[in-house]
Short mmCIF file of C-alpha atoms and ligand atoms in Angstrom, two decimals:
data_model
loop_
_atom_site.label_atom_id
_atom_site.label_comp_id
_atom_site.label_asym_id
_atom_site.label_seq_id
_atom_site.Cartn_x
_atom_site.Cartn_y
_atom_site.Cartn_z
CA UNK A 130 12.04 -91.54 34.36
CA UNK A 131 11.59 -94.22 30.77
CA UNK A 132 9.16 -96.16 32.15
CA UNK A 133 7.76 -98.20 30.09
CA UNK A 134 3.91 -97.29 29.50
CA UNK A 135 1.82 -96.90 25.92
CA UNK A 136 2.41 -93.37 25.73
CA UNK A 137 2.87 -91.52 22.51
CA UNK A 138 4.40 -88.34 23.26
CA UNK A 139 4.95 -88.27 19.84
CA UNK A 140 2.71 -88.01 16.91
CA UNK A 141 4.14 -88.70 13.27
CA UNK A 142 4.36 -84.83 12.18
CA UNK A 143 7.02 -84.32 15.25
CA UNK A 144 4.11 -82.72 17.82
CA UNK A 145 3.88 -83.84 20.77
CA UNK A 146 0.85 -83.94 23.41
CA UNK A 147 0.12 -80.60 23.40
CA UNK A 148 0.76 -79.98 20.35
CA UNK A 149 4.14 -78.53 21.43
CA UNK A 150 7.20 -78.26 18.74
CA UNK A 151 10.72 -79.78 19.91
CA UNK A 152 11.64 -76.28 20.29
CA UNK A 153 8.44 -74.73 21.92
CA UNK A 154 7.78 -73.57 25.47
CA UNK A 155 5.28 -73.61 27.18
CA UNK A 156 3.19 -70.06 27.23
CA UNK A 157 4.66 -68.22 30.56
CA UNK A 158 3.50 -65.13 32.48
CA UNK A 159 4.97 -63.06 35.11
CA UNK A 160 4.02 -60.82 37.43
CA UNK A 161 6.39 -58.94 39.97
CA UNK A 162 5.15 -57.00 43.38
CA UNK A 163 1.74 -59.74 44.50
CA UNK A 164 2.41 -59.21 47.83
CA UNK A 165 2.43 -56.02 50.11
CA UNK A 166 4.10 -57.62 53.09
CA UNK A 167 7.33 -59.58 51.03
CA UNK A 168 10.10 -57.15 50.99
CA UNK A 169 10.23 -58.47 46.83
CA UNK A 170 8.10 -60.84 45.28
CA UNK A 171 6.72 -62.15 41.73
CA UNK A 172 4.17 -64.32 40.05
CA UNK A 173 4.85 -67.31 37.70
CA UNK A 174 2.62 -68.97 36.18
CA UNK A 175 4.60 -71.53 33.19
CA UNK A 176 2.21 -74.03 31.60
CA UNK A 177 0.50 -75.80 34.28
CA UNK A 178 3.03 -74.35 37.02
CA UNK A 179 2.09 -71.93 39.63
CA UNK A 180 4.22 -70.31 41.52
CA UNK A 181 4.67 -67.84 44.24
CA UNK A 182 7.88 -66.43 45.25
CA UNK A 183 9.00 -63.72 48.36
CA UNK A 184 11.57 -62.23 49.30
CA UNK A 185 12.92 -61.00 52.99
CA UNK A 186 16.00 -59.40 53.80
CA UNK A 187 18.43 -58.51 53.16
CA UNK A 188 17.77 -58.56 57.19
CA UNK A 189 20.10 -58.85 61.06
CA UNK A 190 20.74 -63.02 59.98
CA UNK A 191 19.43 -65.12 64.01
CA UNK A 192 20.61 -66.97 66.19
CA UNK A 193 23.39 -64.50 65.85
CA UNK A 194 26.32 -67.02 65.27
CA UNK A 195 25.03 -68.13 61.88
CA UNK A 196 26.44 -64.69 61.02
CA UNK A 197 29.04 -64.01 58.28
CA UNK A 198 31.17 -60.72 58.79
CA UNK A 199 31.70 -60.97 55.16
CA UNK A 200 28.84 -61.76 53.18
CA UNK A 201 25.07 -62.06 53.20
CA UNK A 202 24.13 -65.38 54.04
CA UNK A 203 21.35 -66.42 50.91
CA UNK A 204 18.23 -69.05 52.07
CA UNK A 205 16.13 -70.12 50.16
CA UNK A 206 12.91 -72.82 51.02
CA UNK A 207 11.68 -74.47 48.11
CA UNK A 208 7.28 -76.01 49.12
CA UNK A 209 5.31 -77.60 47.39
CA UNK A 210 1.53 -76.66 48.66
CA UNK A 211 0.09 -80.05 49.73
CA UNK A 212 -2.51 -79.34 46.76
CA UNK A 213 -0.15 -78.76 44.74
CA UNK A 214 0.29 -82.28 42.52
CA UNK A 215 -2.10 -84.81 42.25
CA UNK A 216 -2.03 -87.63 44.75
CA UNK A 217 -2.15 -85.37 47.88
CA UNK A 218 1.98 -83.99 48.83
CA UNK A 219 3.06 -84.43 52.57
CA UNK A 220 3.64 -81.14 54.35
CA UNK A 221 7.44 -80.25 54.83
CA UNK A 222 10.50 -81.18 54.13
CA UNK A 223 11.63 -83.71 53.02
CA UNK A 224 14.80 -84.54 50.42
CA UNK A 225 14.10 -83.93 47.54
CA UNK A 226 12.56 -79.89 48.72
CA UNK A 227 16.01 -80.19 50.21
CA UNK A 228 18.09 -80.95 47.85
CA UNK A 229 16.50 -77.72 45.69
CA UNK A 230 16.63 -75.66 47.65
CA UNK A 231 20.05 -76.18 48.52
CA UNK A 232 20.41 -75.82 44.96
CA UNK A 233 18.32 -73.49 44.16
CA UNK A 234 20.60 -71.19 47.27
CA UNK A 235 23.58 -71.45 45.40
CA UNK A 236 22.53 -70.50 42.40
CA UNK A 237 20.93 -67.56 43.62
CA UNK A 238 23.93 -66.74 45.37
CA UNK A 239 26.11 -66.40 42.42
CA UNK A 240 24.52 -63.56 40.98
CA UNK A 241 24.11 -61.71 44.65
CA UNK A 242 26.80 -59.00 45.80
CA UNK A 243 26.18 -60.45 49.30
CA UNK A 244 29.07 -59.13 50.05
CA UNK A 245 28.03 -55.80 50.65
CA UNK A 246 25.26 -57.06 53.41
CA UNK A 247 28.00 -58.86 55.86
CA UNK A 248 26.30 -60.43 59.38
CA UNK A 249 22.69 -59.88 57.11
CA UNK A 250 20.32 -62.81 55.41
CA UNK A 251 18.46 -62.82 52.74
CA UNK A 252 15.75 -65.08 52.92
CA UNK A 253 13.88 -66.71 50.08
CA UNK A 254 10.16 -68.83 49.64
CA UNK A 255 9.23 -70.12 46.63
CA UNK A 256 5.64 -71.88 47.06
CA UNK A 257 4.76 -74.44 44.79
CA UNK A 258 1.31 -74.31 44.41
CA UNK A 259 0.32 -76.29 41.66
CA UNK A 260 3.08 -78.62 39.64
CA UNK A 261 3.22 -80.07 36.60
CA UNK A 262 7.63 -80.52 36.11
CA UNK A 263 9.91 -77.97 35.64
CA UNK A 264 8.80 -76.15 39.13
CA UNK A 265 12.34 -75.82 40.01
CA UNK A 266 13.30 -74.49 36.70
CA UNK A 267 10.33 -71.75 37.29
CA UNK A 268 10.17 -71.14 41.29
CA UNK A 269 14.24 -70.05 40.59
CA UNK A 270 13.17 -67.63 36.98
CA UNK A 271 10.15 -66.50 39.80
CA UNK A 272 13.29 -65.92 42.68
CA UNK A 273 15.13 -63.61 40.49
CA UNK A 274 12.29 -61.10 39.57
CA UNK A 275 10.79 -61.14 43.61
CA UNK A 276 14.96 -60.29 44.18
CA UNK A 277 15.21 -57.63 41.66
CA UNK A 278 11.91 -56.11 42.80
CA UNK A 279 13.24 -56.76 46.29
CA UNK A 280 16.05 -53.73 45.29
CA UNK A 281 18.75 -56.66 45.99
CA UNK A 282 21.69 -55.40 43.77
CA UNK A 283 22.72 -58.36 41.72
CA UNK A 284 24.63 -59.05 38.25
CA UNK A 285 22.27 -60.07 36.56
CA UNK A 286 19.01 -62.64 37.16
CA UNK A 287 19.08 -65.47 36.76
CA UNK A 288 16.75 -67.63 33.99
CA UNK A 289 16.41 -71.18 34.39
CA UNK A 290 14.84 -74.06 31.73
CA UNK A 291 14.78 -77.98 30.81
CA UNK A 292 15.51 -79.98 28.31
CA UNK A 293 15.63 -83.17 28.25
CA UNK A 294 14.68 -86.09 25.24
CA UNK A 295 11.23 -87.97 24.36
CA UNK A 296 9.99 -90.58 21.37
CA UNK A 297 13.93 -90.20 20.54
CA UNK A 298 14.39 -86.72 19.92
CA UNK A 299 15.49 -83.85 22.35
CA UNK A 300 12.82 -81.21 23.29
CA UNK A 301 12.74 -77.98 25.32
CA UNK A 302 10.51 -77.42 28.69
CA UNK A 303 8.73 -80.80 29.76
CA UNK A 304 5.93 -81.26 31.05
CA UNK A 305 4.19 -83.82 33.14
CA UNK A 306 4.19 -86.68 31.17
CA UNK A 307 7.19 -86.14 28.98
CA UNK A 308 9.50 -86.03 32.49
CA UNK A 309 7.67 -89.23 34.15
CA UNK A 310 7.88 -91.44 30.02
CA UNK A 311 10.84 -89.88 28.99
CA UNK A 312 14.62 -90.70 28.81
CA UNK A 313 16.32 -87.91 29.87
CA UNK A 314 15.74 -84.29 31.67
CA UNK A 315 18.57 -81.68 32.18
CA UNK A 316 17.20 -78.65 34.21
CA UNK A 317 19.31 -75.47 33.87
CA UNK A 318 20.41 -72.62 35.14
CA UNK A 319 22.21 -69.71 33.64
CA UNK A 320 23.47 -66.20 34.30
CA UNK A 321 21.80 -64.62 30.63
CA UNK A 322 24.54 -61.70 29.92
CA UNK A 323 27.94 -63.99 30.63
CA UNK A 324 25.90 -67.38 29.57
CA UNK A 325 27.11 -68.78 32.87
CA UNK A 326 25.38 -72.12 34.90
CA UNK A 327 24.67 -71.45 37.54
CA UNK A 328 22.14 -75.62 37.82
CA UNK A 329 22.65 -77.96 35.87
CA UNK A 330 21.11 -81.61 36.55
CA UNK A 331 20.63 -84.65 34.84
CA UNK A 332 17.80 -86.89 34.93
CA UNK A 333 18.62 -90.21 32.25
CA UNK A 334 21.41 -90.35 28.87
CA UNK A 335 21.86 -88.53 26.33
CA UNK A 336 25.05 -89.07 23.75
CA UNK A 337 26.93 -86.09 23.63
CA UNK A 338 25.51 -84.89 20.71
CA UNK A 339 22.49 -84.80 22.22
CA UNK A 340 23.22 -82.53 24.97
CA UNK A 341 25.33 -79.99 22.68
CA UNK A 342 21.82 -79.97 20.67
CA UNK A 343 19.50 -79.58 23.92
CA UNK A 344 21.91 -77.27 25.54
CA UNK A 345 22.07 -74.72 22.89
CA UNK A 346 18.11 -74.93 22.58
CA UNK A 347 17.34 -74.19 26.26
CA UNK A 348 20.36 -70.67 26.10
CA UNK A 349 18.17 -69.46 22.94
CA UNK A 350 14.52 -69.79 24.74
CA UNK A 351 16.77 -68.45 27.98
CA UNK A 352 17.20 -65.76 26.69
CA UNK A 353 13.35 -65.06 25.27
CA UNK A 354 12.76 -65.76 29.84
CA UNK A 355 14.82 -63.19 30.19
CA UNK A 356 12.64 -60.84 28.34
CA UNK A 357 9.68 -61.67 30.18
CA UNK A 358 11.24 -61.44 32.79
CA UNK A 359 13.00 -57.91 32.43
CA UNK A 360 9.53 -56.62 31.13
CA UNK A 361 7.26 -57.96 34.65
CA UNK A 362 10.06 -55.98 36.18
CA UNK A 363 10.09 -53.18 33.95
CA UNK A 364 5.86 -53.25 34.07
CA UNK A 365 6.51 -53.42 37.76
CA UNK A 366 8.55 -49.84 37.93
CA UNK A 367 6.58 -48.05 35.10
CA UNK A 368 3.26 -48.77 37.47
CA UNK A 369 5.20 -46.87 40.45
CA UNK A 370 5.95 -44.17 38.68
CA UNK A 371 2.76 -43.40 36.78
CA UNK A 372 1.67 -43.35 40.61
CA UNK A 373 3.61 -40.72 41.80
CA UNK A 374 3.10 -39.07 38.92
CA UNK A 375 -0.74 -39.09 39.89
CA UNK A 376 -0.29 -38.48 43.58
CA UNK A 377 2.24 -34.98 42.26
CA UNK A 378 -0.23 -33.95 40.15
CA UNK A 379 -3.43 -34.67 42.03
CA UNK A 380 -0.79 -32.45 45.04
CA UNK A 381 -0.36 -29.62 43.16
CA UNK A 382 -4.79 -29.23 41.83
CA UNK A 383 -5.28 -28.68 45.15
CA UNK A 384 -2.24 -25.98 45.39
CA UNK A 385 -3.66 -24.16 42.95
CA UNK A 386 -7.33 -24.65 44.34
CA UNK A 387 -5.51 -23.21 47.87
CA UNK A 388 -4.31 -19.95 45.75
CA UNK A 389 -7.77 -19.67 44.18
CA UNK A 390 -9.33 -19.48 47.77
N1 UDP B 100 5.45 -83.68 41.64
C1 UDP B 100 4.75 -84.80 42.01
N2 UDP B 100 4.99 -85.30 44.22
C2 UDP B 100 6.06 -85.17 44.85
C3 UDP B 100 7.00 -84.26 43.80
C4 UDP B 100 6.95 -84.60 42.48
O1 UDP B 100 3.55 -84.85 41.59
O2 UDP B 100 6.03 -85.25 46.17
C5 UDP B 100 5.81 -84.47 40.64
C6 UDP B 100 5.70 -82.62 39.74
O3 UDP B 100 4.61 -82.42 39.55
C7 UDP B 100 6.76 -82.15 39.97
C8 UDP B 100 6.93 -82.94 38.59
O4 UDP B 100 6.49 -84.42 39.54
O5 UDP B 100 6.45 -80.84 39.23
C9 UDP B 100 8.26 -83.11 38.57
O6 UDP B 100 9.14 -83.07 39.04
P1 UDP B 100 10.90 -83.31 39.46
O7 UDP B 100 11.62 -84.00 40.81
O8 UDP B 100 11.50 -84.10 38.51
O9 UDP B 100 11.35 -81.55 39.92
P2 UDP B 100 10.58 -80.33 39.40
O10 UDP B 100 10.61 -81.03 37.70
O11 UDP B 100 9.22 -80.03 39.28
O12 UDP B 100 11.53 -79.19 38.62
#
């Protein structure tokens, strides 16, 4: 953050290195139910980020001393693939991934009705296949779609997005160079329906006014991303209905044929 290099993050017309305006998101694509053997899953592309989220559970917690008789344990594991970044990432957990896993677990636990599933665990795996900054936000956004796909009862989805500051200006959704050489990065996550904030971190410096400006910009963006999440889920369930209808029609046809014979 704020390293001194000669990289122009914004031109005279206020365009960023990828041509975006200050309040523009990178392109986002979400697909629900992409893994056969998980209870719920989602695949998300957000700019150069490519992320898979898989959900298992609620299932009996092991070892048993980890069971909570009052609620389910929500365990999220954020993992970056060795090939996801430019300089090979050493496989396995490190300080950063342990921290991210913890804050994402806490954010997700807030929306899940954990008290409905005592003694169980809900495991959420976030695999970063390709990273280009903002992976905790993208991972969280994908994970909440995967939880909904698993049919786990939740208050609402969680949407996450970052804002920050580059070239003295508050901007939305930093990409890699902006994250590395900008002045601030503020990932945040909200429950869209209530606008409660479930994750907020800040790297760098902002004035109160800049913070407020970024916050309202990110809130607005989160509402748009929420639309994409819901659309992905709607598509997933409408496909199931279509398939069921097809199956019913085939069975009806078969029955008719049998009657004719
Ligand atoms: N990054 C990397 N190697 C690492 C960790 C991160 O190259 O071991 C890159 C990666 O592109 C990541 C970005 O740095 O998305 C920003 O990382 P940060 O810790 O700010 O988290 P993020 O913005 O991804 O949530």
